[in-house]
Amino acid sequence: VFNKGAEMSAVSNIIGSLGLITRLGYLGPFPDDLMNYFTEIAFDGVDNIKSFRFLLQCLPDPYEFFEELIGRGILDYMVETINDMDITEDSYNQSSIDKQRSIQGRVEFIYLILSDLKFASEDPYFINLTFEKVKGPYHLYTRDAIIIYLTNIINPESTNLIQEIANQEILSAIDDLLAVGEEQIVISCLNFVEVLLNCYSEGFQKEPSTFPKIDIIESDILELLTVYSDQADDQIDRIVAMISPQTEE
């Protein structure tokens, strides 16, 4: 059905079905024409990218599968799509707005896929492009997906990335997103800040409160207490304790 040029909605269902079949024990390999299609998935519709993400989640070793697609050029196509996410002068034209929404939706799921894989590119261009897009102005859930991605690739050994986060003043973007008041986005931001401070402290052997310009988010975080859930409140308490450590009398 796929090779006979199935309609877009059918392709989405085909990819999802392949994920279910794979989960049940079919281990491939997939034919070349399908692998070539997956390589260019970033240019396809949002529903198809969602299904591709599901397929990856069903694979026994999604990273190995993705490595093969990297050899075919999937990252180049992803970067091209991310680059296309922009707000242009003709954005007031409805067709242009619809196009941008489609691109931003695709970029959202590109970053969620990379987040699932914990894929940390060493390409400076890709990292700078990621920082540029998280700062906005772009769709909130697209920026949220980038925050989730950054959270999943930070670790105590990624000191260069942590330093770049400080240099690029990504905390200003976090402060902006916290002000939106969208629970999903707030939780993502809290997760990011807590992981960032813990990894910074361990990686640089410094107090979390010394992270550059960490104070810019303190008041906004405090304002979120009792707004969402006990779990969020506990996380806020931990973050505030790291930002303003208590001194012994």
Coordinates of C-alpha atoms in Angstrom, one line a residue:
V1 CA 0.0 0.0 0.0
F2 CA 2.8 2.4 0.9
N3 CA 4.6 1.8 -2.4
K4 CA 1.5 2.4 -4.4
G5 CA 1.3 6.0 -3.2
A6 CA -1.1 5.8 -0.3
E7 CA -2.8 9.0 0.8
M8 CA -1.3 11.0 3.6
S9 CA -3.7 9.7 6.3
A10 CA -3.1 6.1 5.1
V11 CA 0.7 6.6 5.4
S12 CA 0.3 7.7 9.0
N13 CA -1.6 4.6 9.8
I14 CA 0.9 2.4 7.9
I15 CA 3.8 3.8 9.9
G16 CA 1.8 3.2 13.2
S17 CA 1.0 -0.3 12.1
L18 CA 4.7 -1.0 11.4
G19 CA 5.4 0.1 14.9
L20 CA 2.9 -2.3 16.3
I21 CA 4.2 -5.1 14.1
T22 CA 7.7 -4.4 15.2
R23 CA 6.7 -4.3 18.9
L24 CA 5.2 -7.8 18.4
G25 CA 8.5 -9.2 17.1
Y26 CA 9.1 -8.2 13.5
L27 CA 12.7 -6.9 13.4
G28 CA 13.1 -5.8 9.8
P29 CA 15.1 -4.8 8.0
F30 CA 12.8 -2.3 6.3
P31 CA 13.2 -2.0 2.5
D32 CA 15.2 0.8 1.0
D33 CA 12.3 2.8 -0.3
L34 CA 10.8 3.0 3.2
M35 CA 14.2 3.9 4.7
N36 CA 14.5 6.7 2.2
Y37 CA 11.1 7.9 3.1
F38 CA 12.0 7.9 6.8
T39 CA 15.1 9.9 6.0
E40 CA 13.0 12.7 4.6
I41 CA 10.2 12.4 7.3
A42 CA 10.9 16.0 8.5
F43 CA 9.3 17.3 5.2
D44 CA 6.1 15.3 5.8
G45 CA 2.9 16.1 7.7
V46 CA 2.8 16.3 11.4
D47 CA 0.7 13.1 11.8
N48 CA 3.3 11.1 9.9
I49 CA 6.1 12.5 12.0
K50 CA 4.1 11.6 15.1
S51 CA 3.6 8.0 13.8
F52 CA 7.4 7.9 13.0
R53 CA 8.1 8.8 16.6
F54 CA 5.8 6.0 17.7
L55 CA 7.6 3.6 15.4
L56 CA 11.0 4.5 17.0
Q57 CA 9.5 3.9 20.5
C58 CA 8.6 0.4 19.4
L59 CA 12.0 -0.5 18.1
P60 CA 14.3 -2.6 20.3
D61 CA 17.3 -0.3 19.5
P62 CA 15.9 3.0 18.2
Y63 CA 19.3 4.7 18.4
E64 CA 20.9 2.2 16.1
F65 CA 18.1 2.6 13.7
F66 CA 18.4 6.4 13.8
E67 CA 22.2 6.1 13.2
E68 CA 21.5 4.4 9.9
L69 CA 19.1 7.2 9.0
I70 CA 21.8 9.7 9.9
G71 CA 24.0 8.0 7.3
R72 CA 21.3 8.7 4.8
G73 CA 21.0 12.3 5.7
I74 CA 18.0 12.6 8.1
L75 CA 19.7 15.2 10.3
D76 CA 20.3 17.5 7.3
Y77 CA 16.6 17.4 6.5
M78 CA 15.7 18.0 10.1
V79 CA 18.0 21.1 10.3
E80 CA 16.5 22.4 7.0
T81 CA 13.0 22.1 8.5
I82 CA 14.0 23.8 11.7
N83 CA 15.6 26.6 9.6
D84 CA 12.3 27.1 7.8
M85 CA 10.6 27.9 11.1
D86 CA 10.5 31.6 11.0
I87 CA 8.0 34.5 11.2
T88 CA 8.1 36.3 7.9
E89 CA 6.8 39.7 6.8
D90 CA 3.8 38.1 5.0
S91 CA 2.8 36.1 8.1
Y92 CA -0.5 38.0 8.0
N93 CA -1.4 36.1 4.9
Q94 CA -3.5 33.1 6.0
S95 CA -1.7 30.6 3.8
S96 CA 1.6 31.7 5.2
I97 CA 0.3 31.4 8.7
D98 CA -1.0 27.9 8.0
K99 CA 2.4 26.9 6.5
Q100 CA 4.2 28.2 9.6
R101 CA 2.0 26.4 11.9
S102 CA 2.6 23.2 10.0
I103 CA 6.4 23.7 10.1
Q104 CA 6.3 24.5 13.8
G105 CA 4.3 21.4 14.5
R106 CA 6.9 19.3 12.6
V107 CA 9.8 21.0 14.4
E108 CA 8.0 20.2 17.7
F109 CA 8.0 16.5 17.0
I110 CA 11.5 16.6 15.5
Y111 CA 12.8 17.8 18.9
L112 CA 10.6 15.3 20.8
I113 CA 12.1 12.5 18.7
L114 CA 15.6 13.8 19.4
S115 CA 14.7 14.0 23.0
D116 CA 13.5 10.4 23.1
L117 CA 16.8 9.3 21.6
K118 CA 18.8 11.7 23.9
F119 CA 20.6 12.6 20.7
A120 CA 23.2 15.3 21.5
S121 CA 24.6 16.7 18.3
E122 CA 28.2 18.1 18.5
D123 CA 27.5 20.3 15.5
P124 CA 27.8 23.9 16.7
Y125 CA 25.4 25.1 14.0
F126 CA 22.7 22.7 15.2
I127 CA 23.2 23.8 18.9
N128 CA 23.1 27.5 18.0
L129 CA 20.0 27.0 15.8
T130 CA 18.3 25.2 18.7
F131 CA 19.1 28.0 21.1
E132 CA 17.8 30.6 18.6
K133 CA 14.5 28.8 18.2
V134 CA 13.9 28.3 21.9
K135 CA 14.2 32.0 22.5
G136 CA 11.2 32.6 20.2
P137 CA 9.0 34.2 19.1
Y138 CA 7.6 30.8 18.1
H139 CA 4.8 28.5 19.0
L140 CA 4.8 27.7 22.7
Y141 CA 4.7 24.0 22.4
T142 CA 7.5 24.0 19.8
R143 CA 9.6 25.9 22.3
D144 CA 8.4 23.5 25.1
A145 CA 9.7 20.5 23.0
I146 CA 13.1 22.2 22.7
I147 CA 13.2 22.7 26.5
I148 CA 12.3 19.0 26.9
Y149 CA 15.1 18.1 24.4
L150 CA 17.7 20.2 26.2
T151 CA 16.7 18.7 29.6
N152 CA 17.2 15.2 28.2
I153 CA 20.7 15.8 26.8
I154 CA 22.2 17.7 29.8
N155 CA 24.4 15.6 32.1
P156 CA 27.3 16.5 34.4
E157 CA 29.8 15.6 31.7
S158 CA 28.2 18.0 29.1
T159 CA 30.0 21.1 30.5
N160 CA 30.4 22.7 27.1
L161 CA 26.6 22.6 26.6
I162 CA 26.0 23.9 30.1
Q163 CA 28.4 26.8 29.5
E164 CA 26.7 27.6 26.2
I165 CA 23.3 27.6 28.0
A166 CA 24.8 30.2 30.3
N167 CA 26.4 32.2 27.5
Q168 CA 23.2 32.2 25.4
E169 CA 21.2 33.3 28.4
I170 CA 18.6 30.5 27.9
L171 CA 17.3 31.3 31.4
S172 CA 15.7 34.4 29.9
A173 CA 13.7 32.2 27.6
I174 CA 12.7 30.1 30.6
D175 CA 11.6 33.2 32.5
D176 CA 9.5 34.1 29.4
L177 CA 7.9 30.7 29.2
L178 CA 7.2 30.5 33.0
A179 CA 5.1 33.7 32.6
V180 CA 2.8 32.0 30.1
G181 CA 1.1 30.0 32.9
E182 CA 0.6 26.9 30.8
E183 CA 1.0 23.9 33.2
Q184 CA 2.7 21.6 30.8
I185 CA 5.2 24.2 29.8
V186 CA 5.8 25.3 33.4
I187 CA 6.5 21.7 34.4
S188 CA 9.0 21.3 31.5
C189 CA 10.7 24.5 32.6
L190 CA 11.0 23.4 36.2
N191 CA 12.4 20.1 35.1
F192 CA 15.0 21.9 33.0
V193 CA 16.1 24.3 35.7
E194 CA 16.4 21.5 38.3
V195 CA 18.4 19.2 36.0
L196 CA 20.6 22.1 34.8
L197 CA 21.5 23.2 38.3
N198 CA 22.3 19.7 39.5
C199 CA 24.4 19.0 36.5
Y200 CA 26.2 22.4 36.7
S201 CA 26.9 21.8 40.4
E202 CA 28.3 18.3 39.8
G203 CA 30.1 19.1 36.5
F204 CA 31.8 22.3 37.6
Q205 CA 32.0 21.5 41.3
K206 CA 30.3 24.8 42.2
E207 CA 27.3 25.8 44.2
P208 CA 24.1 25.9 42.0
S209 CA 23.5 29.5 43.2
T210 CA 26.6 30.6 41.2
F211 CA 25.1 29.7 37.9
P212 CA 25.1 32.9 35.8
K213 CA 22.0 35.1 36.2
I214 CA 20.1 32.3 38.0
D215 CA 18.4 35.0 40.1
I216 CA 16.3 36.2 37.1
I217 CA 13.9 33.3 37.5
E218 CA 13.7 33.1 41.3
S219 CA 10.8 35.5 41.8
D220 CA 8.7 33.9 38.9
I221 CA 9.3 30.4 40.3
L222 CA 8.2 31.5 43.8
E223 CA 5.0 32.9 42.3
L224 CA 4.1 29.4 41.1
L225 CA 3.9 28.0 44.6
T226 CA 0.5 26.4 45.3
V227 CA -0.7 27.1 41.7
Y228 CA -0.3 23.7 40.2
S229 CA 0.3 20.6 42.3
D230 CA 2.1 19.3 45.4
Q231 CA 4.7 17.7 43.1
A232 CA 5.4 21.0 41.4
D233 CA 5.6 22.8 44.8
D234 CA 8.2 20.2 46.0
Q235 CA 10.2 20.8 42.9
I236 CA 10.0 24.6 43.3
D237 CA 11.2 24.3 46.9
R238 CA 14.2 22.2 45.8
I239 CA 15.1 24.8 43.1
V240 CA 14.7 27.7 45.4
A241 CA 16.9 26.0 48.0
M242 CA 19.6 25.6 45.4
I243 CA 19.3 29.2 44.2
S244 CA 19.3 30.6 47.7
P245 CA 21.1 28.0 49.9
Q246 CA 20.4 28.4 53.6
T247 CA 23.5 29.4 55.6
E248 CA 24.2 27.7 59.0
E249 CA 24.0 30.1 62.0

